[in-house]
């Protein structure tokens, strides 16, 4: 499993992660919600989402 962390102090809700990996990241109202553990098969997509984040708020462990 891949652990996904988002630093909400850095996040500015640009939504790039939502567009790239909607199965992991989504908006619920004014909040960003994400799946904290995703299958290894999703690693490449989550890595692309992390790299696309303008604030570099996404971390993968």
JSON list of C-alpha atoms in Angstrom, two decimals:
[
{"chain": "A", "resi": 1, "resn": "UNK", "atom": "CA", "xyz": [0.00, 0.00, 0.00]},
{"chain": "A", "resi": 2, "resn": "UNK", "atom": "CA", "xyz": [1.02, 3.59, -0.67]},
{"chain": "A", "resi": 3, "resn": "UNK", "atom": "CA", "xyz": [0.37, 6.14, 2.07]},
{"chain": "A", "resi": 4, "resn": "UNK", "atom": "CA", "xyz": [-0.77, 9.57, 0.89]},
{"chain": "A", "resi": 5, "resn": "UNK", "atom": "CA", "xyz": [-0.39, 12.68, 3.03]},
{"chain": "A", "resi": 6, "resn": "UNK", "atom": "CA", "xyz": [-1.54, 16.20, 2.22]},
{"chain": "A", "resi": 7, "resn": "UNK", "atom": "CA", "xyz": [-0.22, 19.18, 4.16]},
{"chain": "A", "resi": 8, "resn": "UNK", "atom": "CA", "xyz": [-3.36, 21.27, 4.47]},
{"chain": "A", "resi": 9, "resn": "UNK", "atom": "CA", "xyz": [-1.27, 24.23, 5.64]},
{"chain": "A", "resi": 10, "resn": "UNK", "atom": "CA", "xyz": [0.29, 24.30, 2.16]},
{"chain": "A", "resi": 11, "resn": "UNK", "atom": "CA", "xyz": [-2.72, 23.25, 0.06]},
{"chain": "A", "resi": 12, "resn": "UNK", "atom": "CA", "xyz": [-4.41, 26.11, -1.79]},
{"chain": "A", "resi": 13, "resn": "UNK", "atom": "CA", "xyz": [-7.12, 23.96, -3.45]},
{"chain": "A", "resi": 14, "resn": "UNK", "atom": "CA", "xyz": [-5.86, 24.31, -7.02]},
{"chain": "A", "resi": 15, "resn": "UNK", "atom": "CA", "xyz": [-7.34, 20.86, -7.70]},
{"chain": "A", "resi": 16, "resn": "UNK", "atom": "CA", "xyz": [-4.63, 19.47, -9.96]},
{"chain": "A", "resi": 17, "resn": "UNK", "atom": "CA", "xyz": [-4.58, 16.30, -7.85]},
{"chain": "A", "resi": 18, "resn": "UNK", "atom": "CA", "xyz": [-8.34, 15.91, -8.30]},
{"chain": "A", "resi": 19, "resn": "UNK", "atom": "CA", "xyz": [-8.01, 16.09, -12.09]},
{"chain": "A", "resi": 20, "resn": "UNK", "atom": "CA", "xyz": [-5.09, 13.65, -12.22]},
{"chain": "A", "resi": 21, "resn": "UNK", "atom": "CA", "xyz": [-6.21, 11.10, -9.63]},
{"chain": "A", "resi": 22, "resn": "UNK", "atom": "CA", "xyz": [-9.95, 11.49, -8.95]},
{"chain": "A", "resi": 23, "resn": "UNK", "atom": "CA", "xyz": [-10.10, 8.00, -7.42]},
{"chain": "A", "resi": 24, "resn": "UNK", "atom": "CA", "xyz": [-7.75, 9.25, -4.67]},
{"chain": "A", "resi": 25, "resn": "UNK", "atom": "CA", "xyz": [-8.48, 12.99, -4.33]},
{"chain": "A", "resi": 26, "resn": "UNK", "atom": "CA", "xyz": [-11.83, 14.79, -4.42]},
{"chain": "A", "resi": 27, "resn": "UNK", "atom": "CA", "xyz": [-13.55, 17.93, -3.25]},
{"chain": "A", "resi": 28, "resn": "UNK", "atom": "CA", "xyz": [-16.41, 17.63, -0.80]},
{"chain": "A", "resi": 29, "resn": "UNK", "atom": "CA", "xyz": [-17.88, 21.09, -0.50]},
{"chain": "A", "resi": 30, "resn": "UNK", "atom": "CA", "xyz": [-14.99, 23.37, 0.40]},
{"chain": "A", "resi": 31, "resn": "UNK", "atom": "CA", "xyz": [-12.78, 20.53, 1.64]},
{"chain": "A", "resi": 32, "resn": "UNK", "atom": "CA", "xyz": [-10.17, 18.42, -0.09]},
{"chain": "A", "resi": 33, "resn": "UNK", "atom": "CA", "xyz": [-10.62, 14.76, 0.82]},
{"chain": "A", "resi": 34, "resn": "UNK", "atom": "CA", "xyz": [-8.25, 11.94, -0.11]},
{"chain": "A", "resi": 35, "resn": "UNK", "atom": "CA", "xyz": [-7.77, 8.25, 0.40]},
{"chain": "A", "resi": 36, "resn": "UNK", "atom": "CA", "xyz": [-4.88, 7.83, 2.82]},
{"chain": "A", "resi": 37, "resn": "UNK", "atom": "CA", "xyz": [-3.87, 4.34, 1.68]},
{"chain": "A", "resi": 38, "resn": "UNK", "atom": "CA", "xyz": [-4.05, 3.32, -1.96]},
{"chain": "A", "resi": 39, "resn": "UNK", "atom": "CA", "xyz": [-2.94, 0.16, -3.76]},
{"chain": "A", "resi": 40, "resn": "UNK", "atom": "CA", "xyz": [0.60, 0.06, -5.12]},
{"chain": "A", "resi": 41, "resn": "UNK", "atom": "CA", "xyz": [-0.90, -0.02, -8.63]},
{"chain": "A", "resi": 42, "resn": "UNK", "atom": "CA", "xyz": [-1.99, 3.60, -8.13]},
{"chain": "A", "resi": 43, "resn": "UNK", "atom": "CA", "xyz": [1.49, 4.83, -7.16]},
{"chain": "A", "resi": 44, "resn": "UNK", "atom": "CA", "xyz": [2.36, 6.30, -10.57]},
{"chain": "A", "resi": 45, "resn": "UNK", "atom": "CA", "xyz": [-0.86, 8.30, -10.75]},
{"chain": "A", "resi": 46, "resn": "UNK", "atom": "CA", "xyz": [-0.47, 9.58, -7.17]},
{"chain": "A", "resi": 47, "resn": "UNK", "atom": "CA", "xyz": [3.14, 10.55, -7.92]},
{"chain": "A", "resi": 48, "resn": "UNK", "atom": "CA", "xyz": [1.96, 12.53, -10.96]},
{"chain": "A", "resi": 49, "resn": "UNK", "atom": "CA", "xyz": [-0.63, 14.27, -8.78]},
{"chain": "A", "resi": 50, "resn": "UNK", "atom": "CA", "xyz": [2.03, 15.12, -6.20]},
{"chain": "A", "resi": 51, "resn": "UNK", "atom": "CA", "xyz": [4.35, 16.55, -8.87]},
{"chain": "A", "resi": 52, "resn": "UNK", "atom": "CA", "xyz": [1.51, 18.60, -10.37]},
{"chain": "A", "resi": 53, "resn": "UNK", "atom": "CA", "xyz": [0.65, 20.24, -7.04]},
{"chain": "A", "resi": 54, "resn": "UNK", "atom": "CA", "xyz": [1.78, 23.90, -7.31]},
{"chain": "A", "resi": 55, "resn": "UNK", "atom": "CA", "xyz": [2.30, 24.06, -3.53]},
{"chain": "A", "resi": 56, "resn": "UNK", "atom": "CA", "xyz": [4.00, 20.64, -3.25]},
{"chain": "A", "resi": 57, "resn": "UNK", "atom": "CA", "xyz": [1.51, 19.78, -0.51]},
{"chain": "A", "resi": 58, "resn": "UNK", "atom": "CA", "xyz": [1.25, 16.06, -1.33]},
{"chain": "A", "resi": 59, "resn": "UNK", "atom": "CA", "xyz": [3.67, 13.54, 0.12]},
{"chain": "A", "resi": 60, "resn": "UNK", "atom": "CA", "xyz": [3.85, 9.82, -0.63]},
{"chain": "A", "resi": 61, "resn": "UNK", "atom": "CA", "xyz": [5.26, 7.32, 1.84]}
]
